[in-house]
Coordinates of C-alpha atoms in Angstrom, one line a residue:
M316 CA -88.7 243.5 240.3
S317 CA -92.5 243.9 239.7
L318 CA -95.2 241.3 239.6
Q319 CA -98.5 241.9 237.8
M320 CA -101.4 239.5 237.5
V321 CA -103.3 239.0 234.3
S322 CA -106.6 237.2 234.7
T323 CA -107.6 235.0 231.8
V324 CA -111.1 235.5 230.3
S325 CA -111.2 232.2 228.3
N326 CA -109.2 229.2 227.1
S327 CA -106.3 229.4 229.5
S328 CA -106.2 225.6 229.2
L329 CA -104.2 226.1 226.0
L330 CA -101.3 227.4 228.1
Q331 CA -100.0 224.4 230.0
P332 CA -96.5 223.6 231.4
G333 CA -94.0 223.2 228.7
F334 CA -95.0 226.0 226.4
S335 CA -92.5 228.3 224.8
L336 CA -92.3 232.0 223.9
L337 CA -90.4 233.5 221.0
N338 CA -89.4 237.2 221.0
F339 CA -88.9 238.8 217.6
D340 CA -88.0 242.5 218.0
G341 CA -90.3 242.9 221.0
H342 CA -93.1 240.9 219.5
V343 CA -93.8 237.8 221.6
F344 CA -95.2 234.6 220.0
F345 CA -96.7 231.7 222.0
F346 CA -95.8 228.2 220.8
G347 CA -96.6 224.7 222.2
Q348 CA -100.3 224.8 222.9
K349 CA -102.1 221.8 224.5
G350 CA -103.7 219.7 221.8
W351 CA -103.5 219.9 218.1
P352 CA -104.1 223.2 216.2
K353 CA -107.6 223.9 215.2
R354 CA -109.4 225.8 212.5
S355 CA -109.1 229.2 214.2
C356 CA -105.3 228.8 214.3
P357 CA -104.1 226.0 212.0
T358 CA -100.4 226.9 212.7
G359 CA -100.7 226.6 216.5
V360 CA -98.6 229.8 216.9
F361 CA -100.1 232.9 218.4
L362 CA -98.9 236.5 218.7
L363 CA -99.1 237.9 222.3
D364 CA -100.2 241.5 221.6
R365 CA -99.6 243.4 224.8
K366 CA -101.5 246.6 225.1
Q367 CA -101.7 248.4 228.4
N368 CA -102.8 245.8 230.9
E369 CA -104.2 243.3 228.3
L370 CA -102.7 240.4 226.4
K371 CA -104.4 239.2 223.2
M372 CA -103.5 236.0 221.4
K373 CA -103.7 236.5 217.7
P374 CA -103.1 233.6 215.3
A375 CA -99.8 233.9 213.5
F376 CA -99.3 233.3 209.7
F377 CA -96.6 231.3 208.0
S378 CA -95.1 231.7 204.6
K379 CA -96.0 229.3 201.8
D380 CA -92.6 227.8 201.8
S381 CA -92.8 226.9 205.5
C382 CA -93.0 223.3 206.7
Y383 CA -95.6 222.1 209.2
L384 CA -94.6 222.7 212.8
P385 CA -96.5 220.5 215.3
P386 CA -97.2 221.9 218.8
L387 CA -94.2 220.8 220.8
R388 CA -93.9 221.1 224.6
Y389 CA -90.7 221.1 226.5
P390 CA -88.5 221.6 223.4
A391 CA -85.0 223.1 223.4
L392 CA -84.8 226.7 222.0
C393 CA -82.1 229.3 221.4
T394 CA -81.5 232.1 219.0
L395 CA -79.1 232.1 216.1
Q396 CA -78.0 235.5 214.6
S397 CA -78.0 235.2 210.9
D398 CA -77.0 238.8 210.1
A399 CA -75.2 240.8 212.8
R400 CA -75.4 244.1 210.8
A401 CA -79.1 243.9 210.1
G402 CA -79.9 242.5 213.6
E403 CA -81.7 239.5 212.0
Y404 CA -81.9 236.3 214.0
Q405 CA -83.9 233.1 214.1
Y406 CA -84.9 230.5 216.7
I407 CA -83.6 227.0 216.7
I408 CA -86.2 224.5 218.0
H409 CA -85.3 220.9 218.7
G410 CA -87.2 218.0 220.2
G411 CA -90.2 218.2 222.5
K412 CA -93.5 216.3 223.1
T413 CA -96.4 216.2 220.7
P414 CA -100.0 216.0 221.9
N415 CA -99.9 212.3 221.3
N416 CA -97.0 212.0 223.8
D417 CA -94.6 211.2 220.9
L418 CA -91.1 212.6 221.1
S419 CA -89.7 214.6 218.3
D420 CA -86.1 214.4 217.0
K421 CA -86.5 217.1 214.4
I422 CA -84.8 220.5 214.2
Y423 CA -86.7 223.6 213.0
F424 CA -85.5 227.1 212.2
M425 CA -88.1 229.8 212.9
S426 CA -87.7 233.3 211.6
L427 CA -89.7 236.5 211.0
V428 CA -89.8 237.2 207.3
S429 CA -92.2 240.2 207.1
K430 CA -93.9 242.5 209.5
T431 CA -96.7 245.1 209.2
S432 CA -99.0 246.6 211.8
K433 CA -101.7 244.3 210.6
K434 CA -99.9 241.1 209.8
M435 CA -96.7 239.3 210.7
M436 CA -95.3 236.5 208.6
L437 CA -93.2 233.7 210.0
Q438 CA -91.1 231.1 208.2
C439 CA -90.4 227.6 209.5
V440 CA -87.8 225.3 207.9
E441 CA -86.8 221.8 208.9
K442 CA -83.1 221.0 209.0
D443 CA -81.6 217.5 208.3
L444 CA -78.5 216.3 210.2
G445 CA -75.9 213.6 209.6
G446 CA -73.4 211.9 211.9
D447 CA -74.3 211.4 215.6
V448 CA -77.8 212.6 215.4
P449 CA -79.4 213.4 218.8
E450 CA -82.2 211.1 219.7
A451 CA -85.8 212.3 220.3
R452 CA -86.0 214.0 223.7
Y453 CA -87.5 216.8 225.8
G454 CA -86.5 218.9 228.8
H455 CA -83.0 219.6 227.3
T456 CA -81.2 222.7 226.2
I457 CA -79.5 224.0 223.0
N458 CA -77.1 227.0 222.8
V459 CA -74.9 228.7 220.2
V460 CA -71.2 229.2 220.9
H461 CA -68.7 231.4 218.9
S462 CA -65.0 230.6 218.7
R463 CA -62.3 231.7 216.2
G464 CA -64.8 233.2 213.9
K465 CA -66.9 230.1 213.8
S466 CA -70.3 229.2 215.3
M467 CA -71.7 225.9 216.5
S468 CA -74.7 224.7 218.4
V469 CA -74.4 222.7 221.6
L470 CA -77.1 220.3 222.8
F471 CA -77.2 218.6 226.1
G472 CA -79.4 216.7 228.6
G473 CA -83.1 215.8 228.5
R474 CA -85.3 212.7 228.8
S475 CA -86.4 210.1 226.3
Y476 CA -88.5 207.0 226.2
T477 CA -87.1 203.7 227.2
P478 CA -85.4 201.9 224.2
L479 CA -87.8 199.7 222.2
A480 CA -85.9 196.5 223.1
Q481 CA -86.5 197.3 226.8
R482 CA -90.2 198.3 226.7
T483 CA -93.1 196.3 228.0
T484 CA -96.8 196.9 227.3
E485 CA -97.4 198.1 230.9
K486 CA -94.5 200.5 230.9
W487 CA -94.4 201.4 227.2
N488 CA -94.2 205.2 227.8
S489 CA -91.7 205.1 230.6
V490 CA -89.0 207.8 230.3
V491 CA -85.3 207.7 231.2
D492 CA -82.5 210.3 231.4
C493 CA -80.6 210.7 228.2
L494 CA -77.0 209.7 228.1
P495 CA -74.7 212.6 229.3
S496 CA -73.4 213.2 225.8
V497 CA -72.6 216.7 224.5
F498 CA -73.6 217.2 220.9
L499 CA -71.8 219.7 218.7
I500 CA -74.0 220.6 215.7
D501 CA -72.7 222.4 212.6
F502 CA -75.8 223.6 210.7
E503 CA -73.6 225.0 207.9
F504 CA -72.6 221.5 206.9
G505 CA -75.5 219.6 208.5
C506 CA -73.4 217.3 210.7
S507 CA -73.5 216.5 214.4
T508 CA -70.8 215.0 216.7
S509 CA -71.2 213.6 220.2
Y510 CA -68.7 213.9 223.0
I511 CA -68.5 212.0 226.3
L512 CA -66.9 214.0 229.1
P513 CA -66.0 212.3 232.4
E514 CA -67.2 215.3 234.5
L515 CA -70.7 214.8 233.2
Q516 CA -72.1 211.7 234.9
D517 CA -75.9 212.3 234.4
G518 CA -78.0 213.4 231.5
L519 CA -79.6 216.2 233.4
S520 CA -83.1 217.2 232.4
F521 CA -84.8 220.6 233.0
H522 CA -81.5 222.2 233.8
V523 CA -80.5 225.8 233.0
S524 CA -77.8 226.7 230.4
I525 CA -76.3 230.1 229.6
A526 CA -73.9 230.7 226.7
R527 CA -71.4 233.6 226.2
G528 CA -68.7 233.5 223.6
D529 CA -67.2 230.0 223.5
T530 CA -68.4 229.0 227.0
I531 CA -71.6 227.4 228.2
Y532 CA -72.6 227.2 231.9
I533 CA -74.9 224.4 233.0
L534 CA -76.8 224.9 236.3
G535 CA -79.1 222.5 238.2
G536 CA -81.2 219.9 236.6
H537 CA -83.0 216.7 237.7
S538 CA -81.7 213.1 237.5
L539 CA -84.4 210.4 237.4
Q540 CA -81.9 207.6 238.2
N541 CA -81.3 208.8 241.7
N542 CA -84.1 211.5 242.0
T543 CA -81.7 214.3 242.8
R544 CA -81.2 217.9 241.6
S545 CA -77.5 218.5 240.8
P546 CA -75.8 221.2 243.0
N547 CA -72.9 221.4 240.5
L548 CA -72.1 224.2 238.2
Y549 CA -70.6 222.9 234.9
K550 CA -68.5 225.0 232.6
L551 CA -68.3 223.8 229.0
K552 CA -65.6 225.4 226.8
I553 CA -65.7 224.9 223.1
D554 CA -62.7 225.6 221.0
L555 CA -63.2 225.6 217.2
P556 CA -59.8 225.5 215.5
L557 CA -59.2 224.6 211.8
G558 CA -59.2 220.9 212.7
S559 CA -61.4 219.0 215.1
P560 CA -63.2 220.9 217.8
A561 CA -62.0 220.6 221.4
V562 CA -64.6 220.3 224.2
T563 CA -63.6 220.6 227.9
C564 CA -65.7 220.5 231.1
T565 CA -64.9 222.0 234.5
I566 CA -66.9 221.7 237.7
L567 CA -67.2 225.1 239.5
P568 CA -68.3 225.9 243.0
G569 CA -71.4 228.0 243.7
G570 CA -74.0 225.9 241.9
I571 CA -77.7 225.8 242.8
S572 CA -79.8 222.7 243.3
V573 CA -82.9 223.5 241.2
S574 CA -84.9 222.2 238.3
S575 CA -87.3 223.8 235.8
A576 CA -86.0 227.3 236.6
I577 CA -86.5 230.2 234.1
V578 CA -83.7 232.5 233.0
T579 CA -84.3 235.9 231.5
Q580 CA -81.6 238.3 230.2
I581 CA -81.7 241.9 231.3
S582 CA -78.4 243.1 229.8
D583 CA -75.4 241.9 227.8
T584 CA -73.8 240.3 230.8
E585 CA -76.6 240.0 233.3
F586 CA -79.3 237.4 233.7
V587 CA -82.0 236.6 236.3
L588 CA -82.9 233.1 237.5
V589 CA -86.5 232.7 238.5
G590 CA -88.7 229.9 239.8
G591 CA -88.1 226.2 239.7
Y592 CA -88.1 223.5 242.3
H593 CA -85.9 222.5 245.2
S594 CA -87.7 219.1 245.3
D595 CA -90.8 217.5 244.0
N596 CA -93.0 219.3 246.5
Q597 CA -91.0 222.5 247.2
K598 CA -90.9 225.5 244.9
R599 CA -87.9 227.8 244.8
L600 CA -89.1 231.3 245.6
V601 CA -85.7 232.9 245.7
C602 CA -84.4 234.8 242.7
N603 CA -80.7 235.1 241.6
T604 CA -78.7 237.4 239.5
I605 CA -76.1 235.8 237.2
V606 CA -73.3 237.9 235.9
L607 CA -71.0 236.7 233.0
E608 CA -67.9 238.6 232.3
D609 CA -65.1 237.2 230.1
S610 CA -64.7 233.6 231.4
K611 CA -66.1 234.2 234.9
I612 CA -69.5 233.7 236.3
E613 CA -71.0 235.2 239.5
I614 CA -74.3 234.0 241.0
V615 CA -75.7 236.2 243.8
E616 CA -79.1 236.2 245.5
S617 CA -81.2 239.1 244.4
L618 CA -84.3 240.9 245.8
S619 CA -87.3 238.7 245.1
P620 CA -90.7 240.1 244.2
E621 CA -93.5 240.2 246.7
W622 CA -95.1 236.8 245.8
T623 CA -98.9 236.6 246.2
P624 CA -100.5 234.1 248.6
D625 CA -101.7 232.1 245.6
I626 CA -98.2 231.7 244.3
K627 CA -96.8 230.9 247.8
H628 CA -99.4 228.2 248.6
C629 CA -99.7 226.5 245.2
R630 CA -97.7 223.2 244.8
T631 CA -96.8 223.7 241.1
W632 CA -96.0 226.6 238.8
F633 CA -94.6 227.0 235.3
G634 CA -93.7 229.7 232.9
C635 CA -91.3 230.9 230.2
D636 CA -89.0 233.8 229.4
M637 CA -90.8 236.6 227.4
G638 CA -87.5 238.3 226.5
K639 CA -86.5 241.9 227.5
G640 CA -86.2 240.9 231.1
S641 CA -89.8 239.7 231.5
V642 CA -91.2 236.3 232.6
L643 CA -94.7 234.9 232.2
L644 CA -95.6 232.7 235.2
G645 CA -98.6 230.5 235.6
I646 CA -100.3 228.6 238.5
P647 CA -103.1 226.0 238.4
G648 CA -106.6 227.4 238.7
A649 CA -107.4 224.8 241.3
N650 CA -105.7 227.0 243.9
K651 CA -108.5 229.5 243.5
Q652 CA -111.2 226.9 243.7
L653 CA -112.9 228.0 240.5
I654 CA -112.6 226.3 237.1
P655 CA -110.3 223.4 237.8
D656 CA -108.9 223.4 234.2
A657 CA -108.1 227.1 234.2
N658 CA -104.7 228.6 234.9
Y659 CA -103.8 232.0 236.3
F660 CA -100.9 234.1 235.0
Y661 CA -98.5 236.8 236.2
I662 CA -95.9 238.9 234.4
L663 CA -92.7 239.3 236.3
R664 CA -90.6 242.2 235.1
C665 CA -87.0 241.9 236.3
K666 CA -85.7 245.3 235.0
G667 CA -85.7 248.5 236.9
A668 CA -88.7 250.8 237.2
E669 CA -87.3 253.3 234.6
E670 CA -86.6 250.6 232.1
D671 CA -90.1 249.1 232.6
K672 CA -91.7 252.5 231.9
E673 CA -89.6 253.0 228.8
E674 CA -90.4 249.5 227.4
E675 CA -94.1 250.0 228.2
S676 CA -94.2 253.4 226.3
I677 CA -92.5 251.8 223.3
T678 CA -95.0 248.9 223.4
Q679 CA -97.9 251.3 223.5
I680 CA -96.5 253.3 220.5
C681 CA -96.1 250.1 218.5
S682 CA -99.6 248.9 219.4
Q683 CA -101.4 252.1 218.3
T684 CA -104.1 251.6 215.7
S685 CA -102.7 251.8 212.2
S686 CA -104.1 254.0 209.4
E687 CA -103.6 251.3 206.8
D688 CA -106.5 250.0 204.8
P689 CA -108.0 247.1 206.8
G690 CA -108.5 245.3 203.5
D691 CA -104.8 244.7 203.3
S692 CA -105.0 242.2 206.1
T693 CA -106.5 238.7 206.0
P694 CA -109.5 238.5 208.3
F695 CA -109.5 235.8 211.0
E696 CA -112.0 233.0 211.0
D697 CA -114.5 232.9 213.8
S698 CA -112.9 234.3 217.0
E699 CA -109.3 235.0 216.3
E700 CA -108.2 236.5 219.6
F701 CA -107.8 235.0 223.1
C702 CA -108.0 237.9 225.5
F703 CA -106.2 238.4 228.8
S704 CA -106.8 241.5 230.9
A705 CA -106.4 242.7 234.5
E706 CA -110.1 243.3 234.7
A707 CA -112.5 240.9 233.0
N708 CA -115.2 243.6 232.6
S709 CA -112.9 246.2 231.0
F710 CA -113.4 244.9 227.4
D711 CA -114.9 247.0 224.7
I712 CA -117.8 245.7 222.7
D713 CA -115.5 245.0 219.7
D714 CA -113.2 242.9 221.8
A715 CA -115.9 240.7 223.3
D716 CA -115.6 238.2 220.5
T717 CA -113.6 235.4 222.1
Y718 CA -112.7 231.9 221.2
N719 CA -115.6 229.5 221.2
E720 CA -114.9 225.8 221.3
D721 CA -118.3 225.0 219.7
D722 CA -117.2 226.9 216.6
E723 CA -114.6 224.4 215.7
E724 CA -115.0 221.7 213.1
D725 CA -115.8 218.2 214.0
E726 CA -112.5 216.3 214.7
S727 CA -114.1 212.9 214.9
E728 CA -112.6 211.9 211.5
T729 CA -109.1 213.4 212.0
G730 CA -107.6 210.2 213.4
Y731 CA -106.5 211.7 216.7
W732 CA -109.6 212.1 218.9
I733 CA -112.3 209.7 217.7
T734 CA -115.1 207.5 219.0
C735 CA -114.3 204.3 217.1
C736 CA -117.1 202.1 218.2
A737 CA -120.2 202.0 220.5
T738 CA -118.1 200.6 223.3
C739 CA -115.2 203.0 222.9
N740 CA -113.9 203.9 226.4
I741 CA -111.1 206.3 225.4
D742 CA -111.4 209.7 227.2
I743 CA -110.2 212.3 224.7
N744 CA -109.3 214.7 227.6
T745 CA -107.0 212.4 229.5
W746 CA -106.1 209.8 226.8
V747 CA -102.5 208.5 226.8
P748 CA -101.8 205.8 224.3
F749 CA -102.3 202.4 225.8
Y750 CA -99.1 201.4 223.9
S751 CA -97.3 203.2 221.2
T752 CA -96.2 202.0 217.8
E753 CA -94.4 203.3 214.8
L754 CA -97.8 204.0 213.1
N755 CA -98.5 207.6 212.1
K756 CA -101.3 207.6 214.7
P757 CA -100.3 205.9 217.9
A758 CA -102.2 202.9 219.2
M759 CA -104.7 203.1 216.2
I760 CA -105.2 201.1 213.1
L761 CA -107.3 201.6 209.9
C762 CA -110.2 199.3 209.3
S763 CA -110.4 198.6 205.5
S764 CA -114.2 198.3 205.4
G765 CA -115.7 200.6 202.9
A766 CA -113.9 203.9 202.7
G767 CA -111.9 202.9 205.8
H768 CA -112.0 204.4 209.3
W769 CA -109.6 204.6 212.3
V770 CA -110.2 202.5 215.4
H771 CA -108.3 202.3 218.7
A772 CA -106.2 199.2 219.2
Q773 CA -107.2 199.2 222.9
C774 CA -110.9 199.1 222.1
M775 CA -110.4 196.4 219.5
D776 CA -108.5 194.2 222.0
L777 CA -105.5 194.0 219.8
S778 CA -102.3 192.9 221.5
E779 CA -99.1 194.9 221.0
T780 CA -97.6 192.1 219.0
M781 CA -100.6 191.9 216.7
L782 CA -100.7 195.6 216.2
L783 CA -97.0 195.7 215.3
H784 CA -97.5 192.8 212.9
L785 CA -100.4 194.6 211.2
S786 CA -98.5 197.8 210.9
E787 CA -95.5 196.1 209.3
A788 CA -97.3 193.6 207.0
N789 CA -99.2 194.7 203.9
V790 CA -102.5 193.1 204.9
K791 CA -106.0 194.4 205.4
Y792 CA -107.6 194.7 208.8
F793 CA -111.3 194.7 209.7
C794 CA -112.5 195.9 213.1
N795 CA -114.8 194.0 215.5
K796 CA -117.9 195.4 213.8
H797 CA -117.0 194.2 210.3
I798 CA -115.3 190.9 210.9
D799 CA -115.0 188.2 213.6
L800 CA -111.4 188.4 214.9
N801 CA -111.5 184.6 215.6
K802 CA -111.8 184.0 211.9
G803 CA -108.5 185.6 211.2
L804 CA -107.3 189.1 210.6
K805 CA -106.0 188.6 207.1
T806 CA -108.4 188.9 204.3
P807 CA -108.2 185.7 202.3
Q808 CA -107.0 186.3 198.8
K809 CA -109.4 185.6 196.1
V810 CA -108.3 182.6 194.0
V811 CA -108.8 183.2 190.4
C812 CA -109.7 180.0 188.6
L813 CA -107.8 179.4 185.4
K814 CA -110.0 178.5 182.5
K815 CA -108.8 175.5 180.7
Q816 CA -109.0 175.8 176.9
P817 CA -110.6 172.6 175.4
M818 CA -108.4 170.7 173.1
K819 CA -109.3 170.8 169.5
P820 CA -110.1 167.3 168.0
L821 CA -108.0 166.0 165.2
R822 CA -109.5 166.5 161.9
K823 CA -110.1 163.4 159.8
K824 CA -108.8 163.1 156.4
K825 CA -111.5 163.7 153.9
T826 CA -112.1 160.9 151.3
M827 CA -113.7 161.3 148.0
K828 CA -116.8 159.2 147.4
L829 CA -117.0 157.9 143.7
S830 CA -120.0 156.5 142.1
T831 CA -120.1 153.0 140.6
S832 CA -120.1 154.1 137.0
T833 CA -117.1 156.4 137.7
K834 CA -115.2 153.5 139.3
K835 CA -115.9 151.3 136.3
S836 CA -114.8 154.0 133.9
F837 CA -111.6 154.5 135.9
L838 CA -110.7 150.8 136.0
R839 CA -111.4 150.4 132.3
R840 CA -109.0 153.2 131.4
L841 CA -106.4 151.8 133.8
F842 CA -106.3 148.4 132.1
E843 CA -106.5 149.6 128.5

């Protein structure tokens, strides 16, 4: 194993615990940034272009038929091979946390649809499920198993918010372990089925799962209920006959009590377990090699890299599998007593020295400057690259253009981070919703004055009950600046007065007036 440090030049705050890395044919994409995507990268997905000792983050492009993919942290990911002959595969993404601390229950399929030396195009498609749909969660795993010529996905573990009926305003965002249900998902027919197995007593979160054939091995994980890390090793076997699937679970010896560990695959049957925690305050600095052969698993302690003093002394660390036997590890910048928000990163290569050299040479060949016309590629807006290098002063002049936060558009009207009034006390850097609702924007409501504007429910002194009422009822709301709340929140309906039509007077019968001579003449003729 070899450990190499990469020092960040700028904006390492985007890479926080819970990010994910996707590897498409040796091209690594970063997904799950802190905060919502901005103008420089509206998709929130970046290509990690590794060239020599540098890493550059380039915004990724999505096809026009792609759905919107929010930045999700701590989701469940796995690969699904769509065409074995062509070597095509795609990533399955389920769950995770949004920047507003909402939990996602959606499933996305991410694939690489086109690739050139200047531009790589991704496609993201949302999948709908029926049956026993898994609830929104994070810190869980998803794997694909193959049995009798069929394939299914298996989802297990994680954490979710307390059910709505059990929440209080003070503990609205409290999380609990998910039920220890095993979900079998058939994406071909879009259905999901849950199974309860007596061997699985806890819905473990931040565990490790490895799949091979029709078997999944579950290792470690943390239980909130009793604050323990499971020492058990579970073996899930999935049989897919023509009828109903059969799911069995066996507890095996030789488990490891660890949570938040990282697994990287170095061969068809060999994996390396890195990082994680023994307890809340104790990192696990020992690495293990996991070998899967047929229906057997072997876990042995392997030679660990020479950890730096910064890694040894820091209380927390995080990272993700980069694929090809490499792991990206991060530690908080506070350990170096520099910028408190910055993080420092290392690349751990778990392969042998010869394999590392071969991979590095292939990477350099693929990263050479192309002779294509630069006009064929779409230029990036502002600063399009986030640069990482072993030496901060080793940049060329052309590479000095880095991301600048001041170049971004004003987000005060986006509805996520706003200053809603003169007395607004919401800190956009540390804001967690005071209480969450089913509104599109948590703990916020739209004032109907003029063109309308968003205000925080906390700053408007709105109770949870009133906020829920306003979100469900079809009424207008006016903030403190535009109406006195004591006079009522509902805009009185304007009463339209009905105009009474006046009754037409009865017409009098017209009588003919006769002169005296005419009357005499009439009487004379009458008596003659």
